[in-house]
Short mmCIF file of C-alpha atoms in Angstrom, two decimals:
data_model
loop_
_atom_site.label_atom_id
_atom_site.label_comp_id
_atom_site.label_asym_id
_atom_site.label_seq_id
_atom_site.Cartn_x
_atom_site.Cartn_y
_atom_site.Cartn_z
CA MET A 1364 16.49 17.18 -30.05
CA SER A 1365 18.12 20.37 -31.24
CA THR A 1366 21.85 20.62 -31.75
CA PRO A 1367 23.42 22.32 -28.70
CA ARG A 1368 23.72 26.09 -29.16
CA PRO A 1369 27.15 27.69 -28.85
CA GLN A 1370 27.56 29.21 -25.42
CA ALA A 1371 27.91 32.94 -25.04
CA PRO A 1372 31.19 34.04 -23.45
CA SER A 1373 29.52 34.41 -20.05
CA GLU A 1374 28.27 30.80 -20.28
CA ARG A 1375 31.52 29.04 -21.12
CA ALA A 1376 33.37 27.06 -18.48
CA ALA A 1377 36.53 28.71 -17.22
CA THR A 1378 39.88 27.01 -17.61
CA PRO A 1379 40.45 25.01 -14.43
CA SER A 1380 42.78 26.62 -11.94
CA THR A 1381 44.06 25.63 -8.56
CA GLY A 1382 41.85 26.52 -5.63
CA PRO A 1383 41.77 25.92 -1.87
CA LYS A 1384 40.87 22.56 -0.40
CA PRO A 1385 38.06 22.85 2.14
CA PRO A 1386 37.87 21.11 5.49
CA SER A 1387 36.57 17.56 5.59
CA ARG A 1388 32.89 16.80 5.75
CA SER A 1389 31.12 13.66 6.91
CA TRP A 1390 28.20 12.12 5.03
CA ARG A 1391 24.73 12.07 6.51
CA ILE A 1392 22.74 9.52 4.52
CA ALA A 1393 19.10 8.59 4.93
CA VAL A 1394 18.37 4.89 5.10
CA VAL A 1395 16.44 3.92 1.98
CA THR A 1396 15.96 0.39 0.75
CA ALA A 1397 14.34 0.78 -2.68
CA ALA A 1398 15.50 2.29 -5.95
CA THR A 1399 12.53 4.62 -6.19
CA VAL A 1400 11.69 8.26 -6.74
CA ALA A 1401 8.90 9.47 -4.48
CA LEU A 1402 7.11 12.80 -4.70
CA THR A 1403 6.04 13.84 -1.21
CA GLY A 1404 3.57 16.70 -1.40
CA THR A 1405 5.04 19.14 -3.89
CA GLY A 1406 8.67 18.65 -2.93
CA ALA A 1407 10.80 15.99 -4.57
CA VAL A 1408 12.23 13.32 -2.28
CA ILE A 1409 14.65 11.09 -4.12
CA GLY A 1410 15.30 7.65 -2.62
CA LEU A 1411 18.69 5.98 -2.93
CA THR A 1412 19.35 2.92 -5.04
CA GLN A 1413 20.06 -0.30 -3.17
CA ALA A 1414 23.77 -0.17 -4.03
CA SER A 1415 24.02 3.48 -3.03
CA ALA A 1416 22.23 2.92 0.29
CA ALA A 1417 24.38 -0.10 1.18
CA ALA A 1418 27.74 0.32 2.90
CA CYS A 1419 30.70 0.41 0.56
CA GLY A 1420 31.91 -3.14 -0.05
CA ALA A 1421 28.65 -4.75 1.06
CA LEU A 1422 27.62 -6.12 -2.33
CA SER A 1423 28.63 -9.31 -4.08
CA TYR A 1424 31.58 -8.75 -6.42
CA GLN A 1425 32.81 -10.62 -9.44
CA ALA A 1426 36.21 -8.88 -9.54
CA ASP A 1427 38.30 -6.73 -7.21
CA ALA A 1428 41.44 -4.64 -6.93
CA THR A 1429 42.97 -4.63 -3.44
CA LEU A 1430 45.92 -2.72 -1.98
CA SER A 1431 48.24 -4.46 0.49
CA GLY A 1432 51.22 -2.41 1.57
CA SER A 1433 52.29 -0.75 -1.68
CA THR A 1434 51.10 -3.56 -3.96
CA TRP A 1435 47.84 -3.70 -5.84
CA THR A 1436 46.42 -7.07 -6.76
CA ALA A 1437 43.51 -7.45 -9.16
CA ARG A 1438 41.52 -10.68 -9.24
CA ARG A 1439 38.52 -12.23 -10.89
CA GLY A 1440 37.39 -14.99 -8.60
CA SER A 1441 40.55 -16.92 -7.66
CA SER A 1442 42.50 -15.78 -10.74
CA THR A 1443 45.04 -12.98 -10.36
CA VAL A 1444 44.98 -10.63 -13.37
CA TYR A 1445 47.36 -7.88 -12.15
CA THR A 1446 50.03 -7.34 -9.50
CA GLY A 1447 51.95 -4.09 -9.18
CA THR A 1448 52.03 -0.56 -7.80
CA ASP A 1449 49.75 1.19 -10.33
CA MET A 1450 46.25 1.79 -8.96
CA ARG A 1451 44.76 2.71 -12.33
CA ALA A 1452 46.21 -0.39 -14.01
CA ALA A 1453 44.94 -2.63 -11.22
CA VAL A 1454 41.40 -1.29 -11.30
CA GLN A 1455 41.27 -1.38 -15.09
CA ALA A 1456 42.59 -4.96 -15.09
CA ALA A 1457 39.86 -6.02 -12.68
CA ILE A 1458 37.20 -4.39 -14.86
CA SER A 1459 38.62 -5.86 -18.06
CA SER A 1460 38.72 -9.35 -16.55
CA LEU A 1461 34.94 -9.57 -16.51
CA PRO A 1462 33.49 -11.70 -19.30
CA SER A 1463 31.10 -10.51 -21.99
CA ARG A 1464 27.75 -10.01 -20.23
CA THR A 1465 24.18 -8.81 -20.55
CA SER A 1466 23.63 -7.79 -16.94
CA LYS A 1467 25.69 -5.83 -14.43
CA GLN A 1468 28.71 -7.35 -12.76
CA ASN A 1469 30.40 -5.68 -9.84
CA VAL A 1470 33.98 -4.55 -9.26
CA LEU A 1471 35.26 -3.67 -5.79
CA VAL A 1472 38.26 -1.40 -5.12
CA ARG A 1473 39.77 -1.77 -1.63
CA GLY A 1474 42.40 0.85 -0.89
CA SER A 1475 43.48 4.37 -1.80
CA GLY A 1476 46.00 5.54 -4.35
CA SER A 1477 46.92 8.10 -7.00
CA ILE A 1478 46.38 8.25 -10.72
CA SER A 1479 47.50 10.81 -13.30
CA ALA A 1480 45.20 13.61 -14.45
CA ASN A 1481 46.11 12.51 -17.97
CA SER A 1482 44.68 9.00 -17.56
CA ARG A 1483 41.36 7.37 -16.76
CA ILE A 1484 39.56 4.25 -15.58
CA SER A 1485 37.08 3.34 -18.33
CA LEU A 1486 33.84 1.56 -17.53
CA PRO A 1487 32.18 -0.64 -20.20
CA SER A 1488 28.46 -1.42 -20.29
CA TYR A 1489 26.96 -3.58 -17.52
CA THR A 1490 29.56 -2.56 -14.92
CA LEU A 1491 29.14 -1.46 -11.31
CA LEU A 1492 32.19 0.09 -9.64
CA ASP A 1493 32.40 0.36 -5.86
CA VAL A 1494 35.45 2.26 -4.57
CA CYS A 1495 36.13 1.81 -0.86
CA GLY A 1496 39.02 4.23 -0.68
CA THR A 1497 40.11 7.47 -2.32
CA ILE A 1498 41.45 8.21 -5.78
CA ASN A 1499 43.88 11.12 -5.62
CA VAL A 1500 44.48 12.78 -8.99
CA THR A 1501 47.93 14.26 -9.62
CA GLY A 1502 49.70 16.13 -12.41
CA THR A 1503 48.09 17.73 -15.44
CA GLY A 1504 46.20 16.49 -18.46
CA THR A 1505 44.19 17.53 -21.50
CA GLY A 1506 40.91 16.57 -23.14
CA ASP A 1507 38.19 14.52 -21.49
CA GLN A 1508 40.34 12.63 -19.00
CA ALA A 1509 38.78 11.67 -15.67
CA PRO A 1510 39.57 9.09 -12.98
CA VAL A 1511 36.18 7.51 -13.79
CA TYR A 1512 35.05 7.66 -17.42
CA SER A 1513 32.60 6.01 -19.77
CA ARG A 1514 31.56 6.71 -23.35
CA GLY A 1515 28.93 5.17 -25.63
CA THR A 1516 27.82 2.73 -22.94
CA HIS A 1517 24.73 1.74 -20.99
CA ASP A 1518 23.91 0.24 -17.59
CA VAL A 1519 26.92 1.65 -15.78
CA GLU A 1520 26.87 2.36 -12.03
CA VAL A 1521 29.31 3.93 -9.58
CA ALA A 1522 28.02 3.03 -6.12
CA HIS A 1523 30.65 4.83 -3.99
CA LEU A 1524 33.54 7.08 -5.03
CA ASN A 1525 35.86 9.51 -3.28
CA VAL A 1526 38.14 11.75 -5.37
CA THR A 1527 40.74 14.27 -4.26
CA GLY A 1528 43.40 16.30 -6.05
CA ALA A 1529 43.38 18.03 -9.41
CA PRO A 1530 41.45 16.17 -12.11
CA LEU A 1531 40.20 17.72 -15.34
CA TYR A 1532 36.89 16.05 -14.48
CA GLY A 1533 36.15 13.91 -11.45
CA ILE A 1534 33.63 11.82 -13.40
CA PHE A 1535 33.09 12.18 -17.16
CA MET A 1536 30.24 10.31 -18.85
CA ARG A 1537 29.62 10.84 -22.57
CA SER A 1538 26.66 9.50 -24.59
CA VAL A 1539 25.56 7.04 -21.92
CA ASN A 1540 22.20 5.50 -21.03
CA ASN A 1541 20.94 3.98 -17.76
CA LEU A 1542 23.69 5.57 -15.65
CA ILE A 1543 23.63 5.60 -11.84
CA LEU A 1544 26.00 7.61 -9.66
CA GLY A 1545 25.45 6.81 -5.99
CA GLN A 1546 27.46 8.31 -3.12
CA ILE A 1547 30.03 10.61 -4.73
CA ASP A 1548 32.43 12.72 -2.65
CA MET A 1549 34.95 15.02 -4.36
CA ARG A 1550 37.30 17.35 -2.49
CA LEU A 1551 39.25 18.92 -5.28
CA SER A 1552 41.80 21.64 -5.95
CA ARG A 1553 40.68 22.29 -9.55
CA GLY A 1554 38.60 20.94 -12.42
CA LEU A 1555 34.94 20.06 -12.84
CA GLY A 1556 33.21 17.56 -10.57
CA VAL A 1557 30.72 15.53 -12.66
CA ARG A 1558 30.07 16.08 -16.39
CA ILE A 1559 27.43 14.07 -18.28
CA ASP A 1560 26.83 14.95 -21.93
CA ASN A 1561 25.83 13.56 -25.35
CA TYR A 1562 28.78 14.78 -27.37
CA GLY A 1563 29.48 11.33 -28.78
CA ASP A 1564 26.42 11.94 -30.97
CA LYS A 1565 24.73 15.29 -30.33
CA ALA A 1566 21.64 14.21 -32.23
CA VAL A 1567 20.89 11.57 -29.56
CA PRO A 1568 20.52 12.51 -25.88
CA SER A 1569 21.97 10.58 -23.01
CA ARG A 1570 18.98 8.95 -21.32
CA ASN A 1571 17.90 7.75 -17.90
CA ILE A 1572 20.58 9.35 -15.75
CA ARG A 1573 20.47 9.16 -11.96
CA LEU A 1574 22.62 10.89 -9.33
CA ASP A 1575 21.84 10.05 -5.72
CA ASN A 1576 24.14 12.16 -3.55
CA VAL A 1577 27.01 14.24 -4.92
CA TYR A 1578 29.29 16.42 -2.80
CA VAL A 1579 31.90 18.60 -4.53
CA SER A 1580 34.23 21.16 -3.00
CA GLY A 1581 37.17 23.12 -4.39
CA ALA A 1582 36.40 22.57 -8.09
CA SER A 1583 37.40 25.51 -10.26
CA SER A 1584 34.44 24.87 -12.58
CA HIS A 1585 30.98 23.39 -11.89
CA ALA A 1586 30.17 20.82 -9.25
CA VAL A 1587 27.77 18.97 -11.60
CA GLU A 1588 26.95 19.74 -15.24
CA THR A 1589 24.72 18.02 -17.79
CA TYR A 1590 24.38 18.73 -21.50
CA GLY A 1591 22.02 16.86 -23.80
CA VAL A 1592 20.22 14.59 -21.30
CA ASP A 1593 16.66 13.28 -21.49
CA GLY A 1594 15.51 11.80 -18.18
CA LEU A 1595 17.50 12.98 -15.17
CA THR A 1596 16.91 12.18 -11.50
CA VAL A 1597 19.05 13.94 -8.87
CA GLY A 1598 18.80 13.45 -5.13
CA THR A 1599 21.17 16.04 -3.63
CA VAL A 1600 24.00 18.11 -5.06
CA THR A 1601 26.09 19.82 -2.39
CA ALA A 1602 28.63 22.37 -3.65
CA ARG A 1603 31.19 24.13 -1.49
CA ASN A 1604 33.63 26.78 -2.75
CA VAL A 1605 33.36 25.84 -6.41
CA GLY A 1606 34.38 28.27 -9.13
CA GLU A 1607 31.17 28.14 -11.14
CA SER A 1608 27.73 26.55 -10.72
CA GLY A 1609 26.56 24.05 -8.13
CA LEU A 1610 24.23 22.30 -10.59
CA LEU A 1611 24.15 23.40 -14.24
CA LEU A 1612 21.62 21.86 -16.62
CA ASN A 1613 22.13 22.50 -20.34
CA GLN A 1614 19.69 21.19 -22.95
CA THR A 1615 18.35 18.71 -20.40
CA VAL A 1616 14.69 17.70 -20.29
CA ASN A 1617 12.45 15.61 -18.05
CA ALA A 1618 14.48 16.24 -14.89
CA THR A 1619 13.59 15.84 -11.21
CA VAL A 1620 15.99 17.34 -8.66
CA GLY A 1621 15.62 17.01 -4.91
CA THR A 1622 18.03 19.57 -3.42
CA VAL A 1623 20.79 21.88 -4.61
CA ASP A 1624 22.77 23.15 -1.62
CA ALA A 1625 25.53 25.60 -2.57
CA ASP A 1626 27.83 27.70 -0.44
CA ASN A 1627 30.14 30.13 -2.26
CA ALA A 1628 29.44 28.75 -5.74
CA GLY A 1629 30.66 31.00 -8.55
CA ALA A 1630 31.89 33.86 -6.38
CA GLY A 1631 32.67 36.91 -8.52
CA THR A 1632 30.94 35.39 -11.59
CA GLY A 1633 27.49 35.18 -13.16
CA TYR A 1634 27.22 31.48 -12.38
CA ALA A 1635 24.71 30.25 -9.85
CA ALA A 1636 23.91 27.65 -7.23
CA PHE A 1637 21.36 26.35 -9.76
CA ARG A 1638 21.57 27.34 -13.40
CA MET A 1639 19.68 26.35 -16.55
CA ALA A 1640 21.07 27.32 -19.95
CA ASN A 1641 21.10 26.53 -23.67
CA ARG A 1642 17.43 25.64 -24.20
CA ASN A 1643 17.25 23.61 -21.05
CA GLY A 1644 13.71 22.32 -20.55
CA ARG A 1645 12.72 22.93 -24.18
CA ILE A 1646 10.88 19.98 -25.75
CA GLY A 1647 10.43 20.48 -29.46
CA SER A 1648 9.61 24.18 -29.65
CA SER A 1649 7.66 24.43 -26.39
CA TYR A 1650 8.26 24.71 -22.65
CA SER A 1651 5.71 22.53 -20.89
CA THR A 1652 6.74 21.93 -17.29
CA ASN A 1653 9.30 19.12 -17.23
CA ILE A 1654 12.02 20.42 -14.88
CA ARG A 1655 11.03 20.01 -11.24
CA VAL A 1656 13.30 21.08 -8.39
CA GLY A 1657 12.51 20.60 -4.71
CA THR A 1658 14.87 23.07 -3.00
CA VAL A 1659 17.62 25.48 -4.00
CA LYS A 1660 19.72 26.78 -1.12
CA ALA A 1661 22.44 29.34 -1.83
CA ARG A 1662 24.78 31.21 0.47
CA GLY A 1663 27.15 33.81 -0.98
CA GLY A 1664 28.84 33.01 -4.25
CA GLY A 1665 27.58 34.41 -7.55
CA ARG A 1666 23.87 34.01 -8.20
CA GLY A 1667 21.28 31.88 -6.44
CA VAL A 1668 19.15 30.85 -9.43
CA PHE A 1669 19.94 31.73 -13.04
CA CYS A 1670 17.84 30.78 -16.07
CA VAL A 1671 19.24 31.92 -19.44
CA SER A 1672 19.40 31.36 -23.21
CA GLU A 1673 15.93 30.10 -24.09
CA SER A 1674 15.48 27.74 -21.14
CA GLY A 1675 12.44 27.08 -19.00
CA GLY A 1676 9.62 24.64 -18.37
CA ALA A 1677 10.64 24.64 -14.72
CA VAL A 1678 9.12 24.77 -11.25
CA ILE A 1679 11.36 25.33 -8.24
CA ASP A 1680 9.30 24.54 -5.17
CA ARG A 1681 11.45 26.13 -2.47
CA VAL A 1682 14.32 28.61 -2.38
CA ASP A 1683 16.54 29.73 0.48
CA ILE A 1684 18.94 32.34 -0.90
CA ALA A 1685 21.09 34.80 1.06
CA ASN A 1686 23.90 37.27 0.42
CA THR A 1687 24.77 36.37 -3.15
CA GLY A 1688 27.34 38.64 -4.77
CA ASN A 1689 25.41 38.84 -8.03
CA ASN A 1690 21.66 38.50 -8.66
CA ALA A 1691 19.83 36.45 -6.09
CA VAL A 1692 17.63 35.34 -9.01
CA LEU A 1693 18.01 36.21 -12.69
CA VAL A 1694 15.60 34.98 -15.35
CA GLU A 1695 16.87 36.06 -18.76
CA ASN A 1696 15.16 34.96 -21.99
CA CYS A 1697 13.34 32.07 -20.32
CA TYR A 1698 9.78 30.78 -20.53
CA ASN A 1699 7.30 29.14 -18.14
CA VAL A 1700 9.34 29.28 -14.92
CA THR A 1701 7.80 29.30 -11.43
CA LEU A 1702 9.76 30.39 -8.36
CA ALA A 1703 8.66 29.37 -5.77
CA GLY A 1704 5.99 26.73 -6.18
CA VAL A 1705 5.65 26.33 -2.40
CA SER A 1706 7.68 28.91 -0.46
CA GLY A 1707 10.94 30.77 -0.33
CA THR A 1708 13.11 33.35 1.38
CA ILE A 1709 15.56 35.68 -0.33
CA SER A 1710 17.74 37.96 1.77
CA GLY A 1711 20.37 40.43 0.68
CA GLY A 1712 22.54 40.02 -2.36
CA GLY A 1713 21.61 41.27 -5.81
CA GLU A 1714 18.20 41.78 -7.32
CA VAL A 1715 15.47 39.30 -8.10
CA ARG A 1716 15.10 40.17 -11.77
CA ILE A 1717 13.47 39.29 -15.07
CA SER A 1718 15.63 40.42 -17.96
CA SER A 1719 16.04 39.84 -21.70
CA ARG A 1720 18.79 40.04 -24.29
CA THR A 1721 17.85 41.12 -27.80
CA GLU A 1722 19.10 37.98 -29.60
CA PHE A 1723 16.38 35.77 -28.04
CA PRO A 1724 12.61 36.18 -27.55
CA PRO A 1725 11.90 38.00 -24.27
CA SER A 1726 11.05 36.20 -21.05
CA SER A 1727 7.40 35.22 -20.68
CA ASN A 1728 5.16 33.28 -18.29
CA ILE A 1729 7.53 33.84 -15.37
CA ARG A 1730 5.99 33.63 -11.90
CA PHE A 1731 7.60 34.95 -8.72
CA GLN A 1732 5.35 33.83 -5.88
CA ASN A 1733 5.15 32.64 -2.27
CA LEU A 1734 8.32 34.54 -1.37
CA THR A 1735 9.62 36.65 1.48
CA VAL A 1736 12.19 39.08 0.07
CA SER A 1737 14.29 41.33 2.27
CA ASN A 1738 17.14 43.78 1.68
CA THR A 1739 17.13 43.35 -2.08
CA ASN A 1740 14.83 44.52 -4.85
CA ILE A 1741 12.53 42.86 -7.38
CA ARG A 1742 12.69 44.22 -10.92
CA TRP A 1743 11.46 43.46 -14.43
CA SER A 1744 13.70 45.27 -16.90
CA PRO A 1745 13.64 45.80 -19.85
CA CYS A 1746 9.87 45.86 -20.21
CA THR A 1747 9.60 43.16 -22.84
CA GLY A 1748 7.78 39.84 -22.71
CA SER A 1749 4.35 38.99 -21.36
CA ASN A 1750 2.43 37.16 -18.64
CA ASN A 1751 5.11 37.71 -16.01
CA THR A 1752 3.57 37.94 -12.55
CA VAL A 1753 4.35 38.60 -8.90
CA SER A 1754 1.96 37.19 -6.29
CA ASN A 1755 1.98 36.45 -2.57
CA VAL A 1756 5.36 38.15 -2.08
CA THR A 1757 6.18 39.83 1.22
CA ARG A 1758 8.84 42.56 0.94
CA SER A 1759 11.03 44.15 3.63
CA ASN A 1760 13.43 46.95 2.62
CA SER A 1761 12.69 45.81 -0.92
CA THR A 1762 11.28 47.80 -3.83
CA LEU A 1763 9.14 46.34 -6.62
CA THR A 1764 9.66 47.68 -10.16
CA TRP A 1765 7.26 45.92 -12.51
CA CYS A 1766 6.13 46.57 -16.08
#
């Protein structure tokens, strides 16, 4: 896999800043009993893992950290390994108490507490963490700190997790394989929700990554971002009032995404509800279809869908985009992208556009199809590239400017 390209200024993540905390939201979770990915028709339906579908605390656990009054107690079996007031220390002690192993063992957290933005709970290989409570992140920090963190590991799972406050990252996973994130709920005042990358060794991708159901609000950066991943399965990413993208895929290949649902993602910016950048979808030097997205829904915010910097190999089956402040759809220097494979509506907001910058080959093999577009225009400009088509598109108060 190619070394990650430097991001252009418009692609770099902004420095986290404090933002508003949205009202609470309750989960609505489908009952699924198998850890499977099913393709129903042409839309991706992603089933939950068994741990993710189960109620929090319903598994069998080999260690736990439990809050009683103001005291945390960590145990492995009948042995107490920590007693005190520090949530992070208690959870880490429970994790560290597990013996050397070759299959997953489970750690339960019962209770809510605070940890510093300049600290983290680190997960080793073969660990499942189930947090039945909320981690509130306070203070400031630097670097790759996150309340839940793992690096250079494999077979790690976070079944349930709620995070509030001001982390640098809610979850940070670096150079990991066989990762599962189940039911993740983050109601933040700054930072980035979930970051998964391969920066431990950029020559080797993180592999076999699964996210079942991630909700992020109030982040000043992206809700979910990947960089350098091969093999990604995403059920639903829900983003509310985040500063940048809802779901951003960088240099990620072989990905299946069920739904991206973003409201006010990247307002006032060029970020998007769903964005692909930095040769996302490129395998070797080609762009065979390997990124498959069921639905992208965007309301307000920046852009609805944005493909940029030599990305592609993607089919988005359905779009529902309205009143974006920037382009409803922008495809810029991308290749072999279909929108929409099944159907879509785009209303208001900025243009639906194919564009190109001079430093990359122009966009080619872009298909806008099966769309109803109203109160915004469709445009291909500049007139570079080839095999870009519009078909089965119904327009209302919408002009078509095509090369």
